[in-house]
PDB file of C-alpha atoms and ligand atoms in Angstrom:
ATOM      1  CA  MET A 150       0.000   0.000   0.000  1.00  0.00           C
ATOM      2  CA  SER A 151       1.377   3.423  -0.871  1.00  0.00           C
ATOM      3  CA  GLU A 152       1.951   5.926   1.891  1.00  0.00           C
ATOM      4  CA  ASP A 153      -0.941   8.297   2.646  1.00  0.00           C
ATOM      5  CA  THR A 154       0.595  11.706   2.040  1.00  0.00           C
ATOM      6  CA  ARG A 155      -2.527  13.796   2.641  1.00  0.00           C
ATOM      7  CA  ARG A 156      -1.975  16.905   4.741  1.00  0.00           C
ATOM      8  CA  ILE A 157      -4.758  17.367   7.261  1.00  0.00           C
ATOM      9  CA  GLY A 158      -5.468  20.746   8.850  1.00  0.00           C
ATOM     10  CA  ALA A 159      -6.647  20.851  12.475  1.00  0.00           C
ATOM     11  CA  LEU A 160      -8.051  23.892  14.261  1.00  0.00           C
ATOM     12  CA  GLU A 161      -8.870  23.975  17.943  1.00  0.00           C
ATOM     13  CA  ALA A 162     -10.836  27.208  18.082  1.00  0.00           C
ATOM     14  CA  GLY A 163     -10.883  28.124  21.765  1.00  0.00           C
ATOM     15  CA  GLY A 164     -12.184  31.155  23.590  1.00  0.00           C
ATOM     16  CA  THR A 165      -8.683  32.206  24.639  1.00  0.00           C
ATOM     17  CA  LYS A 166      -6.466  30.740  21.926  1.00  0.00           C
ATOM     18  CA  MET A 167      -6.540  29.235  18.461  1.00  0.00           C
ATOM     19  CA  VAL A 168      -4.354  26.180  17.956  1.00  0.00           C
ATOM     20  CA  MET A 169      -3.614  25.423  14.319  1.00  0.00           C
ATOM     21  CA  ALA A 170      -1.815  22.303  13.138  1.00  0.00           C
ATOM     22  CA  VAL A 171      -1.030  20.320  10.034  1.00  0.00           C
ATOM     23  CA  CYS A 172      -0.976  16.575  10.619  1.00  0.00           C
ATOM     24  CA  THR A 173      -0.674  13.281   8.799  1.00  0.00           C
ATOM     25  CA  PRO A 174      -3.773  11.076   8.549  1.00  0.00           C
ATOM     26  CA  SER A 175      -2.232   8.780  11.142  1.00  0.00           C
ATOM     27  CA  GLY A 176      -2.184  11.624  13.656  1.00  0.00           C
ATOM     28  CA  GLU A 177       1.404  12.801  13.544  1.00  0.00           C
ATOM     29  CA  VAL A 178       1.695  16.565  14.059  1.00  0.00           C
ATOM     30  CA  ILE A 179       3.893  18.066  11.322  1.00  0.00           C
ATOM     31  CA  GLU A 180       3.526  21.716  12.289  1.00  0.00           C
ATOM     32  CA  ARG A 181       1.672  23.616  14.985  1.00  0.00           C
ATOM     33  CA  GLU A 182       1.107  27.240  15.960  1.00  0.00           C
ATOM     34  CA  GLU A 183      -0.998  29.094  18.514  1.00  0.00           C
ATOM     35  CA  ILE A 184      -2.399  32.605  18.391  1.00  0.00           C
ATOM     36  CA  PRO A 185      -4.569  34.411  20.944  1.00  0.00           C
ATOM     37  CA  THR A 186      -8.298  34.644  20.271  1.00  0.00           C
ATOM     38  CA  GLU A 187      -9.034  38.323  19.716  1.00  0.00           C
ATOM     39  CA  GLY A 188     -11.738  39.914  17.577  1.00  0.00           C
ATOM     40  CA  PRO A 189     -13.461  37.399  15.286  1.00  0.00           C
ATOM     41  CA  VAL A 190     -12.727  39.017  11.934  1.00  0.00           C
ATOM     42  CA  GLU A 191      -9.004  39.560  12.433  1.00  0.00           C
ATOM     43  CA  THR A 192      -8.491  36.285  14.316  1.00  0.00           C
ATOM     44  CA  MET A 193     -10.198  34.150  11.679  1.00  0.00           C
ATOM     45  CA  ALA A 194      -8.353  35.995   8.895  1.00  0.00           C
ATOM     46  CA  ARG A 195      -5.042  35.055  10.530  1.00  0.00           C
ATOM     47  CA  VAL A 196      -6.172  31.468  11.007  1.00  0.00           C
ATOM     48  CA  GLY A 197      -7.499  31.202   7.452  1.00  0.00           C
ATOM     49  CA  GLU A 198      -4.316  32.626   5.976  1.00  0.00           C
ATOM     50  CA  TRP A 199      -2.220  30.211   8.022  1.00  0.00           C
ATOM     51  CA  PHE A 200      -4.043  27.213   6.552  1.00  0.00           C
ATOM     52  CA  ALA A 201      -4.214  28.719   3.053  1.00  0.00           C
ATOM     53  CA  ALA A 202      -0.405  28.880   3.022  1.00  0.00           C
ATOM     54  CA  ARG A 203      -0.024  25.214   3.921  1.00  0.00           C
ATOM     55  CA  ASP A 204      -1.583  23.190   1.101  1.00  0.00           C
ATOM     56  CA  ILE A 205      -3.971  21.112   3.189  1.00  0.00           C
ATOM     57  CA  ASP A 206      -6.315  18.468   1.753  1.00  0.00           C
ATOM     58  CA  ALA A 207      -9.025  18.722   4.416  1.00  0.00           C
ATOM     59  CA  LEU A 208      -9.689  20.642   7.632  1.00  0.00           C
ATOM     60  CA  GLY A 209     -11.267  19.685  10.960  1.00  0.00           C
ATOM     61  CA  VAL A 210     -12.496  22.324  13.402  1.00  0.00           C
ATOM     62  CA  GLY A 211     -13.348  21.945  17.080  1.00  0.00           C
ATOM     63  CA  ALA A 212     -15.004  25.177  18.180  1.00  0.00           C
ATOM     64  CA  PHE A 213     -15.898  26.727  21.508  1.00  0.00           C
ATOM     65  CA  GLY A 214     -19.631  26.819  22.068  1.00  0.00           C
ATOM     66  CA  PRO A 215     -22.406  27.194  21.967  1.00  0.00           C
ATOM     67  CA  THR A 216     -22.070  26.739  18.228  1.00  0.00           C
ATOM     68  CA  GLY A 217     -24.195  25.437  15.362  1.00  0.00           C
ATOM     69  CA  VAL A 218     -23.311  21.817  14.591  1.00  0.00           C
ATOM     70  CA  ASN A 219     -26.247  20.780  12.423  1.00  0.00           C
ATOM     71  CA  PRO A 220     -25.066  20.863   8.772  1.00  0.00           C
ATOM     72  CA  ALA A 221     -28.665  21.310   7.589  1.00  0.00           C
ATOM     73  CA  ALA A 222     -29.281  24.439   9.676  1.00  0.00           C
ATOM     74  CA  PRO A 223     -28.464  27.982   8.516  1.00  0.00           C
ATOM     75  CA  THR A 224     -26.466  28.454  11.718  1.00  0.00           C
ATOM     76  CA  PHE A 225     -24.043  25.610  10.915  1.00  0.00           C
ATOM     77  CA  GLY A 226     -20.543  26.738  11.849  1.00  0.00           C
ATOM     78  CA  HIS A 227     -21.759  29.898  13.557  1.00  0.00           C
ATOM     79  CA  ILE A 228     -20.984  30.822  17.147  1.00  0.00           C
ATOM     80  CA  LEU A 229     -24.361  31.182  18.891  1.00  0.00           C
ATOM     81  CA  GLU A 230     -25.334  32.939  22.145  1.00  0.00           C
ATOM     82  CA  THR A 231     -22.061  33.541  23.950  1.00  0.00           C
ATOM     83  CA  PRO A 232     -20.897  35.888  26.693  1.00  0.00           C
ATOM     84  CA  LYS A 233     -18.007  36.717  24.323  1.00  0.00           C
ATOM     85  CA  THR A 234     -20.175  39.381  22.707  1.00  0.00           C
ATOM     86  CA  ALA A 235     -17.896  40.160  19.755  1.00  0.00           C
ATOM     87  CA  TRP A 236     -18.228  36.522  18.649  1.00  0.00           C
ATOM     88  CA  LYS A 237     -21.999  36.272  19.054  1.00  0.00           C
ATOM     89  CA  HIS A 238     -23.564  34.934  15.812  1.00  0.00           C
ATOM     90  CA  PHE A 239     -20.198  35.067  14.036  1.00  0.00           C
ATOM     91  CA  ASP A 240     -19.959  32.736  11.029  1.00  0.00           C
ATOM     92  CA  MET A 241     -16.695  31.009  11.890  1.00  0.00           C
ATOM     93  CA  LEU A 242     -16.957  28.333   9.239  1.00  0.00           C
ATOM     94  CA  GLY A 243     -17.854  30.894   6.565  1.00  0.00           C
ATOM     95  CA  ALA A 244     -14.835  32.991   7.522  1.00  0.00           C
ATOM     96  CA  LEU A 245     -12.558  29.956   7.153  1.00  0.00           C
ATOM     97  CA  LYS A 246     -14.055  29.011   3.810  1.00  0.00           C
ATOM     98  CA  GLU A 247     -13.050  32.399   2.426  1.00  0.00           C
ATOM     99  CA  HIS A 248      -9.469  31.160   2.711  1.00  0.00           C
ATOM    100  CA  VAL A 249      -9.531  27.390   2.279  1.00  0.00           C
ATOM    101  CA  ASP A 250     -11.346  25.469  -0.434  1.00  0.00           C
ATOM    102  CA  VAL A 251     -11.163  21.935   0.995  1.00  0.00           C
ATOM    103  CA  PRO A 252     -13.677  19.662   2.764  1.00  0.00           C
ATOM    104  CA  VAL A 253     -14.215  20.919   6.324  1.00  0.00           C
ATOM    105  CA  GLY A 254     -15.555  18.998   9.339  1.00  0.00           C
ATOM    106  CA  TYR A 255     -16.944  21.111  12.186  1.00  0.00           C
ATOM    107  CA  ASP A 256     -18.052  20.227  15.716  1.00  0.00           C
ATOM    108  CA  THR A 257     -17.715  21.409  19.303  1.00  0.00           C
ATOM    109  CA  ASP A 258     -14.293  21.368  20.962  1.00  0.00           C
ATOM    110  CA  VAL A 259     -15.393  18.678  23.419  1.00  0.00           C
ATOM    111  CA  ASN A 260     -17.068  16.457  20.834  1.00  0.00           C
ATOM    112  CA  VAL A 261     -13.900  16.684  18.782  1.00  0.00           C
ATOM    113  CA  ALA A 262     -11.736  15.760  21.794  1.00  0.00           C
ATOM    114  CA  CYS A 263     -14.040  12.793  22.417  1.00  0.00           C
ATOM    115  CA  LEU A 264     -13.540  11.699  18.805  1.00  0.00           C
ATOM    116  CA  GLY A 265      -9.769  12.168  19.119  1.00  0.00           C
ATOM    117  CA  GLU A 266      -9.650   9.817  22.092  1.00  0.00           C
ATOM    118  CA  GLN A 267     -11.847   7.285  20.306  1.00  0.00           C
ATOM    119  CA  VAL A 268      -9.785   7.229  17.110  1.00  0.00           C
ATOM    120  CA  TYR A 269      -6.247   7.816  18.416  1.00  0.00           C
ATOM    121  CA  GLY A 270      -6.363   7.635  22.218  1.00  0.00           C
ATOM    122  CA  CYS A 271      -7.556   5.589  25.154  1.00  0.00           C
ATOM    123  CA  ALA A 272     -11.080   4.913  23.879  1.00  0.00           C
ATOM    124  CA  GLN A 273     -10.024   2.996  20.767  1.00  0.00           C
ATOM    125  CA  GLY A 274     -12.298   0.026  20.189  1.00  0.00           C
ATOM    126  CA  ARG A 275     -15.215   1.669  22.054  1.00  0.00           C
ATOM    127  CA  ASP A 276     -18.098   3.378  20.307  1.00  0.00           C
ATOM    128  CA  SER A 277     -19.852   5.024  23.259  1.00  0.00           C
ATOM    129  CA  VAL A 278     -17.664   7.475  25.102  1.00  0.00           C
ATOM    130  CA  VAL A 279     -18.026  10.599  27.238  1.00  0.00           C
ATOM    131  CA  TYR A 280     -15.141  13.083  27.323  1.00  0.00           C
ATOM    132  CA  ILE A 281     -15.306  15.773  30.011  1.00  0.00           C
ATOM    133  CA  THR A 282     -13.049  18.756  30.380  1.00  0.00           C
ATOM    134  CA  ILE A 283     -12.912  20.505  33.745  1.00  0.00           C
ATOM    135  CA  GLY A 284     -11.055  23.759  33.247  1.00  0.00           C
ATOM    136  CA  THR A 285     -12.204  27.370  32.945  1.00  0.00           C
ATOM    137  CA  GLY A 286     -15.592  25.845  32.173  1.00  0.00           C
ATOM    138  CA  ILE A 287     -16.916  22.317  32.074  1.00  0.00           C
ATOM    139  CA  GLY A 288     -17.926  20.700  28.817  1.00  0.00           C
ATOM    140  CA  ALA A 289     -18.676  17.183  27.744  1.00  0.00           C
ATOM    141  CA  GLY A 290     -18.345  15.577  24.338  1.00  0.00           C
ATOM    142  CA  VAL A 291     -20.532  12.546  23.841  1.00  0.00           C
ATOM    143  CA  MET A 292     -20.310   9.728  21.316  1.00  0.00           C
ATOM    144  CA  ILE A 293     -23.004   7.066  21.257  1.00  0.00           C
ATOM    145  CA  GLY A 294     -22.871   4.118  18.871  1.00  0.00           C
ATOM    146  CA  GLY A 295     -20.006   5.728  16.939  1.00  0.00           C
ATOM    147  CA  LYS A 296     -21.819   9.050  16.391  1.00  0.00           C
ATOM    148  CA  LEU A 297     -21.091  12.320  18.135  1.00  0.00           C
ATOM    149  CA  VAL A 298     -24.282  13.480  19.841  1.00  0.00           C
ATOM    150  CA  HIS A 299     -25.845  16.709  18.603  1.00  0.00           C
ATOM    151  CA  GLY A 300     -29.597  16.953  19.074  1.00  0.00           C
ATOM    152  CA  MET A 301     -31.443  20.255  19.340  1.00  0.00           C
ATOM    153  CA  LEU A 302     -28.127  22.140  19.649  1.00  0.00           C
ATOM    154  CA  HIS A 303     -25.508  19.968  21.287  1.00  0.00           C
ATOM    155  CA  PRO A 304     -25.251  18.579  24.813  1.00  0.00           C
ATOM    156  CA  GLU A 305     -24.371  21.137  27.492  1.00  0.00           C
ATOM    157  CA  ALA A 306     -23.546  18.478  30.028  1.00  0.00           C
ATOM    158  CA  GLY A 307     -21.327  20.846  32.000  1.00  0.00           C
ATOM    159  CA  HIS A 308     -24.453  22.645  33.153  1.00  0.00           C
ATOM    160  CA  VAL A 309     -26.383  19.685  34.562  1.00  0.00           C
ATOM    161  CA  LEU A 310     -27.758  20.560  37.975  1.00  0.00           C
ATOM    162  CA  LEU A 311     -26.268  18.855  41.009  1.00  0.00           C
ATOM    163  CA  ALA A 312     -27.223  18.741  44.684  1.00  0.00           C
ATOM    164  CA  LYS A 313     -25.262  21.495  46.380  1.00  0.00           C
ATOM    165  CA  ARG A 314     -23.487  20.082  49.417  1.00  0.00           C
ATOM    166  CA  ASP A 315     -24.350  21.401  52.887  1.00  0.00           C
ATOM    167  CA  ASN A 316     -20.646  21.700  53.645  1.00  0.00           C
ATOM    168  CA  ASP A 317     -19.963  23.768  50.524  1.00  0.00           C
ATOM    169  CA  PRO A 318     -18.892  27.212  51.753  1.00  0.00           C
ATOM    170  CA  GLY A 319     -19.070  28.710  48.241  1.00  0.00           C
ATOM    171  CA  GLU A 320     -21.502  30.196  45.746  1.00  0.00           C
ATOM    172  CA  SER A 321     -21.985  29.031  42.176  1.00  0.00           C
ATOM    173  CA  ALA A 322     -19.671  30.693  39.688  1.00  0.00           C
ATOM    174  CA  CYS A 323     -22.162  30.185  36.822  1.00  0.00           C
ATOM    175  CA  PRO A 324     -24.154  33.337  36.032  1.00  0.00           C
ATOM    176  CA  TYR A 325     -27.129  31.204  34.922  1.00  0.00           C
ATOM    177  CA  HIS A 326     -27.389  28.449  37.548  1.00  0.00           C
ATOM    178  CA  ASP A 327     -26.887  28.360  41.295  1.00  0.00           C
ATOM    179  CA  ARG A 328     -25.963  24.681  41.409  1.00  0.00           C
ATOM    180  CA  CYS A 329     -24.775  23.434  38.001  1.00  0.00           C
ATOM    181  CA  PHE A 330     -21.676  21.266  37.613  1.00  0.00           C
ATOM    182  CA  GLU A 331     -19.652  24.076  36.009  1.00  0.00           C
ATOM    183  CA  GLY A 332     -20.801  26.629  38.581  1.00  0.00           C
ATOM    184  CA  LEU A 333     -19.814  24.344  41.455  1.00  0.00           C
ATOM    185  CA  ALA A 334     -16.726  22.579  40.135  1.00  0.00           C
ATOM    186  CA  ALA A 335     -14.909  24.363  37.277  1.00  0.00           C
ATOM    187  CA  GLY A 336     -11.600  26.128  37.976  1.00  0.00           C
ATOM    188  CA  PRO A 337     -13.219  29.533  38.679  1.00  0.00           C
ATOM    189  CA  ALA A 338     -15.669  27.912  41.134  1.00  0.00           C
ATOM    190  CA  ILE A 339     -12.763  26.438  43.088  1.00  0.00           C
ATOM    191  CA  GLU A 340     -11.023  29.796  43.119  1.00  0.00           C
ATOM    192  CA  LYS A 341     -14.175  31.655  44.190  1.00  0.00           C
ATOM    193  CA  ARG A 342     -14.930  29.201  46.996  1.00  0.00           C
ATOM    194  CA  TRP A 343     -11.444  28.828  48.484  1.00  0.00           C
ATOM    195  CA  GLY A 344      -9.843  32.138  47.504  1.00  0.00           C
ATOM    196  CA  ALA A 345      -6.933  30.552  45.652  1.00  0.00           C
ATOM    197  CA  LYS A 346      -6.329  28.815  42.351  1.00  0.00           C
ATOM    198  CA  GLY A 347      -6.669  25.042  42.136  1.00  0.00           C
ATOM    199  CA  TYR A 348      -2.959  24.435  41.736  1.00  0.00           C
ATOM    200  CA  GLU A 349      -2.284  26.393  44.959  1.00  0.00           C
ATOM    201  CA  LEU A 350      -4.671  24.154  46.912  1.00  0.00           C
ATOM    202  CA  ALA A 351      -3.120  20.765  46.196  1.00  0.00           C
ATOM    203  CA  GLU A 352      -2.544  19.991  49.896  1.00  0.00           C
ATOM    204  CA  ARG A 353      -6.032  20.962  51.076  1.00  0.00           C
ATOM    205  CA  ASP A 354      -7.951  17.670  51.336  1.00  0.00           C
ATOM    206  CA  GLU A 355     -11.346  19.338  51.846  1.00  0.00           C
ATOM    207  CA  VAL A 356     -11.024  21.047  48.446  1.00  0.00           C
ATOM    208  CA  TRP A 357     -10.645  17.768  46.569  1.00  0.00           C
ATOM    209  CA  ASP A 358     -13.112  15.911  48.738  1.00  0.00           C
ATOM    210  CA  LEU A 359     -15.846  18.367  47.746  1.00  0.00           C
ATOM    211  CA  GLU A 360     -14.631  18.594  44.149  1.00  0.00           C
ATOM    212  CA  SER A 361     -14.627  14.821  43.687  1.00  0.00           C
ATOM    213  CA  ASP A 362     -18.123  14.627  45.170  1.00  0.00           C
ATOM    214  CA  TYR A 363     -19.485  16.929  42.483  1.00  0.00           C
ATOM    215  CA  ILE A 364     -17.555  15.214  39.698  1.00  0.00           C
ATOM    216  CA  ALA A 365     -18.750  11.774  40.805  1.00  0.00           C
ATOM    217  CA  GLU A 366     -22.366  12.929  40.938  1.00  0.00           C
ATOM    218  CA  ALA A 367     -22.146  14.345  37.419  1.00  0.00           C
ATOM    219  CA  LEU A 368     -20.568  11.131  36.132  1.00  0.00           C
ATOM    220  CA  VAL A 369     -23.354   9.068  37.651  1.00  0.00           C
ATOM    221  CA  GLY A 370     -25.834  11.185  35.677  1.00  0.00           C
ATOM    222  CA  TYR A 371     -23.913  10.674  32.442  1.00  0.00           C
ATOM    223  CA  VAL A 372     -23.677   6.923  33.016  1.00  0.00           C
ATOM    224  CA  MET A 373     -27.380   6.623  33.761  1.00  0.00           C
ATOM    225  CA  THR A 374     -28.394   8.638  30.694  1.00  0.00           C
ATOM    226  CA  TYR A 375     -25.716   7.927  28.059  1.00  0.00           C
ATOM    227  CA  SER A 376     -24.438   4.485  29.165  1.00  0.00           C
ATOM    228  CA  PRO A 377     -20.887   5.121  27.928  1.00  0.00           C
ATOM    229  CA  GLN A 378     -18.317   2.331  27.770  1.00  0.00           C
ATOM    230  CA  LYS A 379     -15.657   4.761  28.895  1.00  0.00           C
ATOM    231  CA  ILE A 380     -15.416   8.150  30.600  1.00  0.00           C
ATOM    232  CA  ILE A 381     -12.392  10.395  30.070  1.00  0.00           C
ATOM    233  CA  LEU A 382     -11.614  13.348  32.318  1.00  0.00           C
ATOM    234  CA  GLY A 383      -9.362  16.155  31.079  1.00  0.00           C
ATOM    235  CA  GLY A 384      -8.789  19.876  31.596  1.00  0.00           C
ATOM    236  CA  GLY A 385      -6.631  21.890  33.996  1.00  0.00           C
ATOM    237  CA  VAL A 386      -8.429  20.935  37.210  1.00  0.00           C
ATOM    238  CA  MET A 387      -7.901  17.220  36.525  1.00  0.00           C
ATOM    239  CA  LYS A 388      -4.147  17.811  36.719  1.00  0.00           C
ATOM    240  CA  GLN A 389      -4.810  17.226  40.419  1.00  0.00           C
ATOM    241  CA  ALA A 390      -4.250  13.506  39.985  1.00  0.00           C
ATOM    242  CA  GLN A 391      -5.489  12.751  43.500  1.00  0.00           C
ATOM    243  CA  LEU A 392      -8.977  13.457  42.148  1.00  0.00           C
ATOM    244  CA  PHE A 393      -9.099  10.265  40.105  1.00  0.00           C
ATOM    245  CA  PRO A 394      -9.150   7.719  42.954  1.00  0.00           C
ATOM    246  CA  LEU A 395     -11.536   9.931  44.940  1.00  0.00           C
ATOM    247  CA  VAL A 396     -13.923  10.247  41.995  1.00  0.00           C
ATOM    248  CA  ARG A 397     -13.859   6.497  41.330  1.00  0.00           C
ATOM    249  CA  GLU A 398     -14.535   5.661  44.972  1.00  0.00           C
ATOM    250  CA  LYS A 399     -17.451   8.096  45.286  1.00  0.00           C
ATOM    251  CA  PHE A 400     -18.830   7.114  41.873  1.00  0.00           C
ATOM    252  CA  ALA A 401     -18.929   3.447  42.944  1.00  0.00           C
ATOM    253  CA  LYS A 402     -20.722   4.371  46.174  1.00  0.00           C
ATOM    254  CA  MET A 403     -23.290   6.507  44.361  1.00  0.00           C
ATOM    255  CA  ILE A 404     -23.987   3.857  41.691  1.00  0.00           C
ATOM    256  CA  ASN A 405     -24.355   1.450  44.606  1.00  0.00           C
ATOM    257  CA  GLY A 406     -24.236  -1.716  42.510  1.00  0.00           C
ATOM    258  CA  TYR A 407     -27.250  -0.775  40.403  1.00  0.00           C
ATOM    259  CA  ILE A 408     -25.432  -1.116  37.084  1.00  0.00           C
ATOM    260  CA  VAL A 409     -23.656  -4.398  36.482  1.00  0.00           C
ATOM    261  CA  ALA A 410     -21.350  -4.366  33.453  1.00  0.00           C
ATOM    262  CA  PRO A 411     -17.814  -5.617  32.785  1.00  0.00           C
ATOM    263  CA  GLU A 412     -16.612  -2.032  32.268  1.00  0.00           C
ATOM    264  CA  LEU A 413     -17.522  -1.098  35.838  1.00  0.00           C
ATOM    265  CA  GLU A 414     -15.420  -3.922  37.251  1.00  0.00           C
ATOM    266  CA  ASP A 415     -12.299  -1.951  36.371  1.00  0.00           C
ATOM    267  CA  LEU A 416     -12.958   1.649  37.357  1.00  0.00           C
ATOM    268  CA  ASP A 417      -9.275   2.613  36.894  1.00  0.00           C
ATOM    269  CA  SER A 418      -9.791   2.035  33.195  1.00  0.00           C
ATOM    270  CA  TYR A 419     -13.462   3.084  33.037  1.00  0.00           C
ATOM    271  CA  ILE A 420     -12.834   6.561  34.477  1.00  0.00           C
ATOM    272  CA  SER A 421      -9.523   7.544  32.995  1.00  0.00           C
ATOM    273  CA  GLU A 422      -7.319  10.439  32.029  1.00  0.00           C
ATOM    274  CA  ALA A 423      -6.912  11.353  28.375  1.00  0.00           C
ATOM    275  CA  GLY A 424      -4.723   9.056  26.309  1.00  0.00           C
ATOM    276  CA  CYS A 425      -3.592  11.671  23.776  1.00  0.00           C
ATOM    277  CA  GLY A 426      -1.580  13.666  26.294  1.00  0.00           C
ATOM    278  CA  GLY A 427      -3.278  16.988  25.579  1.00  0.00           C
ATOM    279  CA  ASP A 428      -3.482  16.454  21.817  1.00  0.00           C
ATOM    280  CA  GLN A 429      -6.968  14.923  21.875  1.00  0.00           C
ATOM    281  CA  GLY A 430      -8.483  18.113  20.426  1.00  0.00           C
ATOM    282  CA  ILE A 431      -6.036  18.400  17.551  1.00  0.00           C
ATOM    283  CA  LEU A 432      -6.212  14.684  16.763  1.00  0.00           C
ATOM    284  CA  GLY A 433      -9.995  14.756  16.895  1.00  0.00           C
ATOM    285  CA  CYS A 434      -9.915  17.530  14.294  1.00  0.00           C
ATOM    286  CA  VAL A 435      -7.839  15.241  12.091  1.00  0.00           C
ATOM    287  CA  ALA A 436     -10.379  12.439  12.465  1.00  0.00           C
ATOM    288  CA  LEU A 437     -13.229  14.846  11.718  1.00  0.00           C
ATOM    289  CA  ALA A 438     -11.456  16.196   8.635  1.00  0.00           C
ATOM    290  CA  LEU A 439     -10.916  12.660   7.319  1.00  0.00           C
ATOM    291  CA  GLN A 440     -14.629  11.961   7.783  1.00  0.00           C
ATOM    292  CA  ALA A 441     -15.454  15.145   5.852  1.00  0.00           C
ATOM    293  CA  GLN A 442     -13.428  14.108   2.800  1.00  0.00           C
TER     294      GLN A 442
HETATM  295  P1  ADP B 587      -9.298  26.121  29.451  1.00  0.00           P
HETATM  296  O1  ADP B 587     -10.440  25.462  30.144  1.00  0.00           O
HETATM  297  O2  ADP B 587      -9.373  27.619  29.534  1.00  0.00           O
HETATM  298  O3  ADP B 587      -9.057  25.610  28.091  1.00  0.00           O
HETATM  299  P2  ADP B 587      -7.579  24.662  31.286  1.00  0.00           P
HETATM  300  O4  ADP B 587      -8.175  23.339  30.933  1.00  0.00           O
HETATM  301  O5  ADP B 587      -6.101  24.722  31.483  1.00  0.00           O
HETATM  302  O6  ADP B 587      -7.954  25.792  30.239  1.00  0.00           O
HETATM  303  O7  ADP B 587      -8.281  25.128  32.625  1.00  0.00           O
HETATM  304  C1  ADP B 587      -7.936  26.280  33.309  1.00  0.00           C
HETATM  305  C2  ADP B 587      -8.494  26.202  34.729  1.00  0.00           C
HETATM  306  O8  ADP B 587      -7.942  25.063  35.375  1.00  0.00           O
HETATM  307  C3  ADP B 587      -8.191  27.397  35.574  1.00  0.00           C
HETATM  308  O9  ADP B 587      -9.329  27.731  36.356  1.00  0.00           O
HETATM  309  C4  ADP B 587      -7.037  26.936  36.447  1.00  0.00           C
HETATM  310  O10 ADP B 587      -7.033  27.573  37.707  1.00  0.00           O
HETATM  311  C5  ADP B 587      -7.302  25.466  36.589  1.00  0.00           C
HETATM  312  N1  ADP B 587      -6.046  24.715  36.698  1.00  0.00           N
HETATM  313  C6  ADP B 587      -5.017  24.736  35.827  1.00  0.00           C
HETATM  314  N2  ADP B 587      -4.013  23.950  36.255  1.00  0.00           N
HETATM  315  C7  ADP B 587      -4.433  23.408  37.414  1.00  0.00           C
HETATM  316  C8  ADP B 587      -3.851  22.481  38.338  1.00  0.00           C
HETATM  317  N3  ADP B 587      -2.622  21.997  38.173  1.00  0.00           N
HETATM  318  N4  ADP B 587      -4.583  22.156  39.423  1.00  0.00           N
HETATM  319  C9  ADP B 587      -5.809  22.645  39.622  1.00  0.00           C
HETATM  320  N5  ADP B 587      -6.409  23.512  38.794  1.00  0.00           N
HETATM  321  C10 ADP B 587      -5.726  23.895  37.702  1.00  0.00           C
HETATM  322 ZN1   ZN B 588     -24.475  26.707  34.612  1.00  0.00          ZN
END
């Protein structure tokens, strides 16, 4: 078989930075560059020009949300209602297509990361996977039966409501909800509650006890509703590796034996860190671009 020499463009379009890469179809990164996310017109012009100069055969985009992911809708590829007002209703995909004339795949950043783990990372061989990032916000990408879940818009599983703990001394950091997962457990929630950033609180057991409680409760909800074969936890907050055993222990207690499946017999593997070492977003873009061709 001859070598596959296609050059695949990958764009992780984040709220704070744009990560552009050119990769091989097997997921090797040939070139990568990051620029800050500023105004939409100038930022997307820079991104588009970067790809236009690199002779790519297809492009995959993982965008911050909420964003239009239904190819049949007029809002496909647009940023929707966002607190980043300059980006509200901006046609991101249209702006890219002014510069690149190749097949483009487009989905949310978290769905794309989920796909990256399923094709290149620790969820290979599974077709139902939930990928959660716990960072500045909380988002979840969901694949069921090999398809990334969209629906009305796309899942917003970071905003599921949880039971606020009596021993929680904090207030929700979400402007919309007083007890959603993101409002109670994302990086800014930790900082608001304890008055210091997560990485400064590593030694404070009560911080991670409460944090793991909320994470475990959210995971139980995802397992009951989506029935994934694997759950992957990423994002800055999960760099606190002590969270993993705490989450698994609390998750098992909350499930309380109700679900019996081989996957749940090995929670170390069932609830795991990302296998792509931070490149799950970029590699998911590659997989998406290959599907778009
Ligand atoms: P983003 O979500 O903006 O893409 P990250 O996933 O890095 O970026 O998440 C940033 C958040 O994670 C911040 O709130 C930060 O305080 C928190 N964070 C980053 N590193 C750590 C760490 N080592 N331990 C705990 N929290 C961290
Ligand atoms: Zn919320």
